[in-house]
Tab-separated table of C-alpha atoms in Angstrom:
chain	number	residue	atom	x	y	z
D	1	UNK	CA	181.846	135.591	306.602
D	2	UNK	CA	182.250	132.023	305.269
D	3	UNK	CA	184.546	131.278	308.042
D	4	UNK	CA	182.082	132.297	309.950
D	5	UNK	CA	179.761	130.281	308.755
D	6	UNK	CA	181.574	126.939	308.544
D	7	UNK	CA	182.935	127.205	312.342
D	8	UNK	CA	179.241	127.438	312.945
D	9	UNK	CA	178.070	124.502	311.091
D	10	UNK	CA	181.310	122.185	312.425
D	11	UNK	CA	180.249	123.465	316.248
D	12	UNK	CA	176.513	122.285	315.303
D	13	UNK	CA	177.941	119.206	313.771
D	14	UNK	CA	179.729	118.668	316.845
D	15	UNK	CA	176.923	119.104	319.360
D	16	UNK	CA	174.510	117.047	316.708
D	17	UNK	CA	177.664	114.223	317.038
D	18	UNK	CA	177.921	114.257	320.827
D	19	UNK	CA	174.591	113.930	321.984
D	20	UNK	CA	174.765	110.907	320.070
D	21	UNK	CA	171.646	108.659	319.232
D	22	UNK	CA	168.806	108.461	321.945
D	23	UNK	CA	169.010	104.897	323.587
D	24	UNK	CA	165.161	103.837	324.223
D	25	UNK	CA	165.457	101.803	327.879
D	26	UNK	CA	162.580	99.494	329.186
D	27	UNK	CA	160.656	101.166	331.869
D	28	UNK	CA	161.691	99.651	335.190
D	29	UNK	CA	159.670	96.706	336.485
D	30	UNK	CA	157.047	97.509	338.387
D	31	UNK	CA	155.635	95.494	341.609
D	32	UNK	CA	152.539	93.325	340.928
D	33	UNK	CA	150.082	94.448	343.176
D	34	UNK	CA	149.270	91.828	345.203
D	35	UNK	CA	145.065	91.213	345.424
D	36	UNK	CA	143.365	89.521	348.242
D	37	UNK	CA	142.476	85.998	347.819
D	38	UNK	CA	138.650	86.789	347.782
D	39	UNK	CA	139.767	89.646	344.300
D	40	UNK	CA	140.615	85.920	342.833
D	41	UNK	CA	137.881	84.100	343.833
D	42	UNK	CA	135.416	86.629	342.197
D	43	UNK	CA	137.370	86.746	339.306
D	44	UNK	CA	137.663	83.071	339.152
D	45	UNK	CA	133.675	82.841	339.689
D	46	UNK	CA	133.331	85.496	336.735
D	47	UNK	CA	135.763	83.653	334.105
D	48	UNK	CA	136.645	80.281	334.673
D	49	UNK	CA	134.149	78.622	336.450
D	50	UNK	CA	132.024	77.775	332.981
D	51	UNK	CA	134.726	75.470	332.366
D	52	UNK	CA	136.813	74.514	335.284
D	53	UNK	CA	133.784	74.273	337.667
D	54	UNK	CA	133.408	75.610	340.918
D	55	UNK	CA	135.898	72.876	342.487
D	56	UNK	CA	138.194	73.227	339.304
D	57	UNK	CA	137.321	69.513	338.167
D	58	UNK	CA	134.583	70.704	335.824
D	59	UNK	CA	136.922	70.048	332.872
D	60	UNK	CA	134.327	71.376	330.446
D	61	UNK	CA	135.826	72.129	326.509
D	62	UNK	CA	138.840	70.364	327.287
D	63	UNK	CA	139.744	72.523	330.818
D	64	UNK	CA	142.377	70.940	333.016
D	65	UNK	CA	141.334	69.510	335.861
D	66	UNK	CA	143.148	72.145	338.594
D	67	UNK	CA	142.561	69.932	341.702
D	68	UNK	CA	145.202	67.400	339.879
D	69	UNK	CA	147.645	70.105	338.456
D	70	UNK	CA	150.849	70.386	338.891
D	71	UNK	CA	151.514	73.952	337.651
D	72	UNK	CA	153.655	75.994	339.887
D	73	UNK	CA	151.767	79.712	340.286
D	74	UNK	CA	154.162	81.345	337.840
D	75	UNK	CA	152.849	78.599	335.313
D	76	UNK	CA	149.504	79.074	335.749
D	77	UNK	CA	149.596	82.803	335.411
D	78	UNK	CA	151.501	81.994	332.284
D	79	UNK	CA	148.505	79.783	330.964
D	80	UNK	CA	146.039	82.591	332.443
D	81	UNK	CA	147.882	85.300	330.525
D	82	UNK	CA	148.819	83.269	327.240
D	83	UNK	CA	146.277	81.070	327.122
D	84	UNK	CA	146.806	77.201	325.749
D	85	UNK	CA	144.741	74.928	323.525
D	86	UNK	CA	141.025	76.759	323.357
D	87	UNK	CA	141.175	78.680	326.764
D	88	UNK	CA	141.459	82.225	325.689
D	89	UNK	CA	144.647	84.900	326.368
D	90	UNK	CA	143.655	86.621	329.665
D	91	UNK	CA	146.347	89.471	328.930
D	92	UNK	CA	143.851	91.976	327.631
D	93	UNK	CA	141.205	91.063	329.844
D	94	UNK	CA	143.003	91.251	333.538
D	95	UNK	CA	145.505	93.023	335.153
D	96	UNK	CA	148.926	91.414	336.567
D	97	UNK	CA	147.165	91.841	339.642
D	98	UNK	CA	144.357	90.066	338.852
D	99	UNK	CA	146.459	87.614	336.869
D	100	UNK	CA	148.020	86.884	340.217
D	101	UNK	CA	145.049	86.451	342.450
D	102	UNK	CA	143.007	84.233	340.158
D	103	UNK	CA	146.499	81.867	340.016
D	104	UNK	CA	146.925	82.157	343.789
D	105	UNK	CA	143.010	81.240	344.428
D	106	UNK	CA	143.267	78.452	341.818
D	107	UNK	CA	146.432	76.806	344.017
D	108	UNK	CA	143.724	75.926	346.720
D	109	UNK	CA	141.952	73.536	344.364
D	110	UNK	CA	144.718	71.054	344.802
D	111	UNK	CA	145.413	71.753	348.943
D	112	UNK	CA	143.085	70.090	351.413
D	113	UNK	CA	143.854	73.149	354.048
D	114	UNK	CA	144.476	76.368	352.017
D	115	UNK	CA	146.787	78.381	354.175
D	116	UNK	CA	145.481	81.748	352.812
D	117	UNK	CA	141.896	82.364	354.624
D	118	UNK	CA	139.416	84.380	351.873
D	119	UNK	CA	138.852	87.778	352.867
């Protein structure tokens, strides 16, 4: 009976052993949902116009003046999520998506002819 017993606890040993320990992986990336311009503008209207202004020149508590910036869309959704100086962390508030379209509608500040028509 003890054999018995101790083949049975080296096979569940065994099993316990193989299976090894679980490896946690990072959900694959999912596509950012891509908004239409007018999504951005609304958003825009609804969270950054108090300080950037309607043109983006407002400049109110310190806001960068986005008809003279030169950050590339992936840095201003950075400063939209993150935040910098006093403008708040966006990260909570909006979605990727919505991340997105308010730094694609902000680009137009600084083009004369915005190739992307509001919808």
């Amino acid at each position: 009976m003890l054999r018995v017993i101790s083949l049975l606890v080296l096979v569940a040993v065994f099993f316990i052993h193989a299976c090894g320990p679980s490896v946690e992986r990072e959900p694959p990336e999912r596509p950012v949902e891509v908004l239409p311009l007018s999504a951005g503008k609304a958003l825009y209207e609804l969270h950054c116009v108090i300080c950037h202004g309607n043109d983006g020149k407002l400049g109110l508590n310190d806001a960068g003046d986005l008809s003279v910036s030169e950050l590339t869309l992936e840095e201003r959704k950075a400063v939209i999520r993150d935040g910098v100086g006093v403008m708040i962390a966006y990260r909570r508030i909006l979605s990727p998506a919505e991340i997105d379209a308010v730094a694609r509608y902000t680009m137009k500040f600084k083009e004369e002819d915005t190739s992307e028509k509001l919808e």
